[in-house]
C-alpha positions as a printed Julia matrix, in Angstrom:
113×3 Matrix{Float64}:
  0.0     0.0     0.0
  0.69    3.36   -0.26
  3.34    4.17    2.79
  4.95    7.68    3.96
  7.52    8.0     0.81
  4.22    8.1    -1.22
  3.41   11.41    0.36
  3.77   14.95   -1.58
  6.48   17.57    0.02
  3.62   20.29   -0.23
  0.95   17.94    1.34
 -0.38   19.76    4.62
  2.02   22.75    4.27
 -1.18   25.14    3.7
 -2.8    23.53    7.0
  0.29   24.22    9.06
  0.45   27.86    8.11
 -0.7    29.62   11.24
 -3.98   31.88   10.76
 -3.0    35.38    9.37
 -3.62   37.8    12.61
 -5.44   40.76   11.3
 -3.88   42.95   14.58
 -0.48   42.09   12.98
 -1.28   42.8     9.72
 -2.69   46.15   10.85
  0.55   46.88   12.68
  2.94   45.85    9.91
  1.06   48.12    7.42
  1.4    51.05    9.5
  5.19   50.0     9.97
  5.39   49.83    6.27
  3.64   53.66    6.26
  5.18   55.4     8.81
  8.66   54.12    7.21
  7.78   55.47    3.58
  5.65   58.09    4.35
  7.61   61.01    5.21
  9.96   60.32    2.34
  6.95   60.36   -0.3
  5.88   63.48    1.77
  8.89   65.3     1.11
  8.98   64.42   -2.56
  5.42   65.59   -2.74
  6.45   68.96   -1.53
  9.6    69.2    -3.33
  7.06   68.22   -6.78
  4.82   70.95   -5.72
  7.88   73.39   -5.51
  9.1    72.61   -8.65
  5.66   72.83  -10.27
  5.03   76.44   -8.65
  8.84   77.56   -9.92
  7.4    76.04  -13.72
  4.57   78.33  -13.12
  6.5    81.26  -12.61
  9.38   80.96  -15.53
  6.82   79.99  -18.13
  4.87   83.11  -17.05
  8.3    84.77  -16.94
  8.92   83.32  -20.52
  5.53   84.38  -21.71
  6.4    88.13  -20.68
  9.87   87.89  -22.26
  8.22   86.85  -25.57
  5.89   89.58  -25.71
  8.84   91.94  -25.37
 10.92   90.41  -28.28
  7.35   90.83  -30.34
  7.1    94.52  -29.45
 10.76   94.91  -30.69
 10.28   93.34  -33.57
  6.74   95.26  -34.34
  8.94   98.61  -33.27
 11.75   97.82  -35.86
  9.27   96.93  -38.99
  7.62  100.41  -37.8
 11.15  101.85  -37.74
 12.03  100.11  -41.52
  8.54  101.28  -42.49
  9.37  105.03  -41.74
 13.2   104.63  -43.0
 11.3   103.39  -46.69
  9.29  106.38  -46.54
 12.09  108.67  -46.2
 13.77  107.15  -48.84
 10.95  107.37  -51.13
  9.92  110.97  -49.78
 14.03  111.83  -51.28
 12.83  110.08  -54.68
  9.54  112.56  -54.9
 11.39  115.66  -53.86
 13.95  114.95  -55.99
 11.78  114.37  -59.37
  9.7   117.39  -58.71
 12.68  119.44  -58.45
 14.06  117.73  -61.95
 10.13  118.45  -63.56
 10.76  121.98  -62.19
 14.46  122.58  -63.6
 13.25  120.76  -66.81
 10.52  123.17  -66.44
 12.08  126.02  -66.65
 14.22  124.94  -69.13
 11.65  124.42  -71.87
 10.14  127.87  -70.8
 13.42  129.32  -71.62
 13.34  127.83  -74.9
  9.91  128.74  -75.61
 10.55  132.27  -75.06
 13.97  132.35  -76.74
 11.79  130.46  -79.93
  9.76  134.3   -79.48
């Protein structure tokens, strides 16, 4: 018949585990908390630092952008008045070739007399 060398090496291990004391478990999970806790406490304020200091240089990087967009909307207006100089000098100088030329052909008109 069967004798003891029939027997599995795992038969009546789950019986001879003791019964899981809940008091225990309560006390090892706090154990386990109070251990990790203030760690995960400090990283959770250093996260919220870091967050608030993102706030601030994206806002500070928002305001900086806006500057180098008035610049650049200052220096087109500055180009814009520098063009109509240049074009200004253009006018004032063919009026005052019309006028010489002007004058010119009312010379010869009257020397024609």
């Amino acid at each position: 018949g069967p004798g003891p060398s029939d027997a599995s090496p795992d038969e009546g291990v789950v019986e001879d585990l003791p019964l899981i004391n809940e008091k225990a478990v309560e006390q090892l999970t706090e154990g386990l908390i109070s251990h990790y806790l203030p760690d995960l406490q400090r990283s959770k304020s250093a996260l919220h630092e870091l967050t608030q200091n993102q706030v601030v240089l994206l806002e500070t990087l928002e305001q900086e952008i806006s500057k180098f967009r008035e610049c650049n909307s200052i220096l087109d207006i500055d180009a814009l008045f520098s063009e109509a100089k240049h074009y200004h000098n253009k006018l004032v100088n063919i009026r005052n070739e019309m006028m010489m030329l002007h004058e010119k052909t009312s010379k010869l008109k009257v020397s024609r007399i």
